[in-house]
Coordinates of C-alpha atoms and ligand atoms in Angstrom, one line a residue:
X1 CA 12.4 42.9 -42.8
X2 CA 13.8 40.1 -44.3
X3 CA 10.6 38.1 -43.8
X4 CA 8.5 40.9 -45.6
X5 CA 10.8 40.4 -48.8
X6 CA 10.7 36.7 -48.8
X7 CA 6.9 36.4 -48.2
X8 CA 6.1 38.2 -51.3
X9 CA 3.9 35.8 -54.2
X10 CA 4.2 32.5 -51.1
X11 CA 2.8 31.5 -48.1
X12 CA 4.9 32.2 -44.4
X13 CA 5.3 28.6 -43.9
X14 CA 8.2 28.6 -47.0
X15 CA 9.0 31.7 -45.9
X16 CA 9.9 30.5 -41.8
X17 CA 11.5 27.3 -43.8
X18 CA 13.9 29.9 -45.6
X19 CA 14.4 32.2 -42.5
X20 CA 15.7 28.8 -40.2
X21 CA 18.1 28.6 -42.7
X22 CA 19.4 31.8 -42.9
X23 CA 19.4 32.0 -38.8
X24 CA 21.2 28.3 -39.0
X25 CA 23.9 30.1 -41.3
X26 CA 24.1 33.5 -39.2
X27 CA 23.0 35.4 -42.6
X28 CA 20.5 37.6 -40.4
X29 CA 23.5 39.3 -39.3
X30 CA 22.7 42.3 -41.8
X31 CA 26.1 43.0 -42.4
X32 CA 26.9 39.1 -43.2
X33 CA 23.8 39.2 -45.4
X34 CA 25.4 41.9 -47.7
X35 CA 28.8 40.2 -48.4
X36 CA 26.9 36.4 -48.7
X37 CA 28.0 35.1 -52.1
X38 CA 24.9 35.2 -54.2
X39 CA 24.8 31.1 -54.7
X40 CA 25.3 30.6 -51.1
X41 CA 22.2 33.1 -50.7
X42 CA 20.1 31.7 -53.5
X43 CA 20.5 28.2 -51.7
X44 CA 19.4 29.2 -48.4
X45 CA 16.4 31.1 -49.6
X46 CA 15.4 28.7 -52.3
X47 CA 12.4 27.2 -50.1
X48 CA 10.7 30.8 -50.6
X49 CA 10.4 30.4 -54.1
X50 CA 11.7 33.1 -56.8
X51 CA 15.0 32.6 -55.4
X52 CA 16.9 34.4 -57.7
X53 CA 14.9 37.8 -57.7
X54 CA 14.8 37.4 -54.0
X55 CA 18.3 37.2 -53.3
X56 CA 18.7 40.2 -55.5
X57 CA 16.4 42.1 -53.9
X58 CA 17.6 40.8 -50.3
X59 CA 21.1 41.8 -51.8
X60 CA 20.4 45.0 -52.3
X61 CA 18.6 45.9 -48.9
X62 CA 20.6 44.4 -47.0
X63 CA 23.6 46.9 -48.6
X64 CA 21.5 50.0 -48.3
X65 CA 20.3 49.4 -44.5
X66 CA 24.1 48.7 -43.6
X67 CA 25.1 51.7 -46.2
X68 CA 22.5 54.1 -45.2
X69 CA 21.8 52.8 -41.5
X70 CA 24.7 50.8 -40.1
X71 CA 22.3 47.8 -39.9
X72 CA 20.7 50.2 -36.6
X73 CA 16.7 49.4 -36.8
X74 CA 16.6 52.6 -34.1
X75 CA 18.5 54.8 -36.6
X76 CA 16.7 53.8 -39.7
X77 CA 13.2 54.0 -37.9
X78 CA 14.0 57.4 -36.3
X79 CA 13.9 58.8 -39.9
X80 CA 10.5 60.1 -40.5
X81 CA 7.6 58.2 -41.5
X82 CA 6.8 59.4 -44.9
X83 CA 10.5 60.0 -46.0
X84 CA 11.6 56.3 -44.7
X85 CA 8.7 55.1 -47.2
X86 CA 10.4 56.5 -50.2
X87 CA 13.8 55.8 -49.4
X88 CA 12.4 52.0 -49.6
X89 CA 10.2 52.3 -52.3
X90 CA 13.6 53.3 -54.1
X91 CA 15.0 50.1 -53.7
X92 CA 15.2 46.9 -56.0
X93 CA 11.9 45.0 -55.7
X94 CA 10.7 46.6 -52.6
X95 CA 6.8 47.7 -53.5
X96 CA 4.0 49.6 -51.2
X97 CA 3.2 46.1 -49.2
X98 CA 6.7 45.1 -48.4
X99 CA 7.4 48.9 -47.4
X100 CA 4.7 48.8 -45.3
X101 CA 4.9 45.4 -43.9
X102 CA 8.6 46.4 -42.9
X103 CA 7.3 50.1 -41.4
X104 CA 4.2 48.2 -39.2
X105 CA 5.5 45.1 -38.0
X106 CA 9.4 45.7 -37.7
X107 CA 9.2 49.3 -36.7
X108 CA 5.5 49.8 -35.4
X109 CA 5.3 52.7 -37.4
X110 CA 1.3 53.9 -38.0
X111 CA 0.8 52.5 -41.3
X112 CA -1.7 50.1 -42.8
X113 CA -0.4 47.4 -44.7
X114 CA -2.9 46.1 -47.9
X115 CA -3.1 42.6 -49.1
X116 CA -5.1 40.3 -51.3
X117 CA -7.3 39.5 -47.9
X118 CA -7.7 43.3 -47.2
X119 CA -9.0 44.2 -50.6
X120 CA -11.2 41.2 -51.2
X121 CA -13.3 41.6 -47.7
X122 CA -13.3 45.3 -48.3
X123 CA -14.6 45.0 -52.0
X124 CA -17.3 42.3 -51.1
X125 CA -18.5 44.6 -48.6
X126 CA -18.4 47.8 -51.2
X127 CA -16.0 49.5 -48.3
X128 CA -14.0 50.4 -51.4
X129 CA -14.6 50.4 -55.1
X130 CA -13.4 47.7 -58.0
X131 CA -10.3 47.9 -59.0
X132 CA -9.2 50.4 -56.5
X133 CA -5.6 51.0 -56.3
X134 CA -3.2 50.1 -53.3
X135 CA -2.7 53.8 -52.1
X136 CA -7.0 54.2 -52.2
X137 CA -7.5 51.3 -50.2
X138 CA -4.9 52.5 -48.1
X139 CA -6.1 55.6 -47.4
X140 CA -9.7 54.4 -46.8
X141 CA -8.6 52.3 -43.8
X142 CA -6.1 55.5 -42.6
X143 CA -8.9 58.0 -42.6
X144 CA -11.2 55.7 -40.9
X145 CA -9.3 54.6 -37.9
X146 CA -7.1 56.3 -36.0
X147 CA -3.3 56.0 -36.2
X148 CA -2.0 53.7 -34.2
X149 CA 0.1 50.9 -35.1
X150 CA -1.2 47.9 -32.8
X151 CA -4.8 48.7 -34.2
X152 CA -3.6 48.7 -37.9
X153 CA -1.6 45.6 -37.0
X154 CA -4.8 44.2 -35.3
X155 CA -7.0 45.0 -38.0
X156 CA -4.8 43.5 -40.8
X157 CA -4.3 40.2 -38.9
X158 CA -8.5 39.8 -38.7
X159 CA -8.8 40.4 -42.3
X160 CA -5.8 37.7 -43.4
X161 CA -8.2 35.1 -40.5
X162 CA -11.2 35.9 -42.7
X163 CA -9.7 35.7 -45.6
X164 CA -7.9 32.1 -44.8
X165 CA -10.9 31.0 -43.2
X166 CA -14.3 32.2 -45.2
X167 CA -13.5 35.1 -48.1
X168 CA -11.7 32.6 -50.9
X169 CA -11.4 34.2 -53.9
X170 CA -14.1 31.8 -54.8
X171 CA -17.3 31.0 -53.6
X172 CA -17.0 32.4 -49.9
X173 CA -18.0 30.5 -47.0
X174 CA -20.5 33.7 -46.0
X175 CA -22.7 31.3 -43.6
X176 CA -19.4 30.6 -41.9
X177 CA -17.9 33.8 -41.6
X178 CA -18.5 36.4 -38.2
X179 CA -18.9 39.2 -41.0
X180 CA -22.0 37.5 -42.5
X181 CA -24.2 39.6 -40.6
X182 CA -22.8 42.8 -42.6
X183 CA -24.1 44.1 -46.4
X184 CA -21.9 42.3 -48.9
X185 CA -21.6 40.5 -51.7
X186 CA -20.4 36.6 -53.0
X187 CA -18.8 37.4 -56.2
X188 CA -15.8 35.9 -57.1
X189 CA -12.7 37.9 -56.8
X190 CA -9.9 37.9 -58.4
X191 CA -7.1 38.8 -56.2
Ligands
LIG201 S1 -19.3 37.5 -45.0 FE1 -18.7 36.5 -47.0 S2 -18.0 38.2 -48.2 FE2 -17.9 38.9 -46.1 S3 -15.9 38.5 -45.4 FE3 -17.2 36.8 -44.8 S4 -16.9 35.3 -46.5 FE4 -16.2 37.3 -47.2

């Protein structure tokens, strides 16, 4: 949960940099996490970029999950799906991905997680419209395929490898790319 709030606007590499050193420092300890000073904090974290809104907003999750949860991943993920969404889109900084990202990957909760990857295959194939919003694309993917976590997880992970590998925001490396064989198009995108 911590990762999906640092990751947000870098790459995972900066963001496992900033993790080692809050595991060197014992700050994944939730309920050391809340009572860090906020220097100490912004130092550890400062290789994942936008340190200070991050330790803000790793500040105030950190309080809520030990408020509202006692730092228990099995209480908090007990709480149903749709009302655990809220409860962390209510919090400082936390938007649809990082909700999701937290619900699929640390509590394997049936929900798809959308990225820049996702919606730039998607829209070079016309799967979705231009410009659609986060919650459309969403729900495209969620009415398609059934609910299950590892497949959503699966899924996701295939469409970040195509994206890294082939779908750049500019000109895509179709010949290259296992999806060539499918309708699309090569415009640039700009996500
Ligand atoms: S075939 Fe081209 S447009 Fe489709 S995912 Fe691959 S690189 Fe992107």
């Amino acid at each position: 949960m911590v990762g999906a709030i640092l990751t947000q606007a870098t790459n995972w590499q900066n963001v496992e940099r900033a993790i080692d050193r809050l595991r060197r420092e014992g700050a994944l300890r939730p309920r050391r996490l809340a009572v860090m000073p906020t220097a100490r904090l912004a130092r550890l974290i400062r290789p994942a970029g936008y340190f200070r809104q991050k330790t803000k907003r790793l500040r105030a999750f950190s309080r809520w999950y030990v408020r509202r949860y006692g730092a228990s991943p099995r209480r908090m993920f007990r709480t149903p799906l749709g009302a655990l969404r809220s409860e962390l889109l209510g919090l400082h900084g936390i938007g649809p991905e990082t909700a999701d990202s937290m619900l699929l990957y640390a509590g394997g909760q049936p929900i798809f997680v959308v990225d820049a990857y996702t919606t730039r295959v998607l829209t070079r194939h016309r799967l979705i419209p231009p410009r659609a919003t986060y919650a459309e694309i969403q729900a495209m993917v969620m009415d398609t395929l059934p609910a299950r976590a590892p497949l959503y997880n699966e899924f996701h992970a295939l469409l970040v490898a195509v994206g890294k590998r082939c779908c750049h925001r500019r000109n895509p490396d179709c010949a290259d790319c296992p999806l060539d064989d499918l309708p699309h198009t090569r415009r640039d995108i700009a996500t």
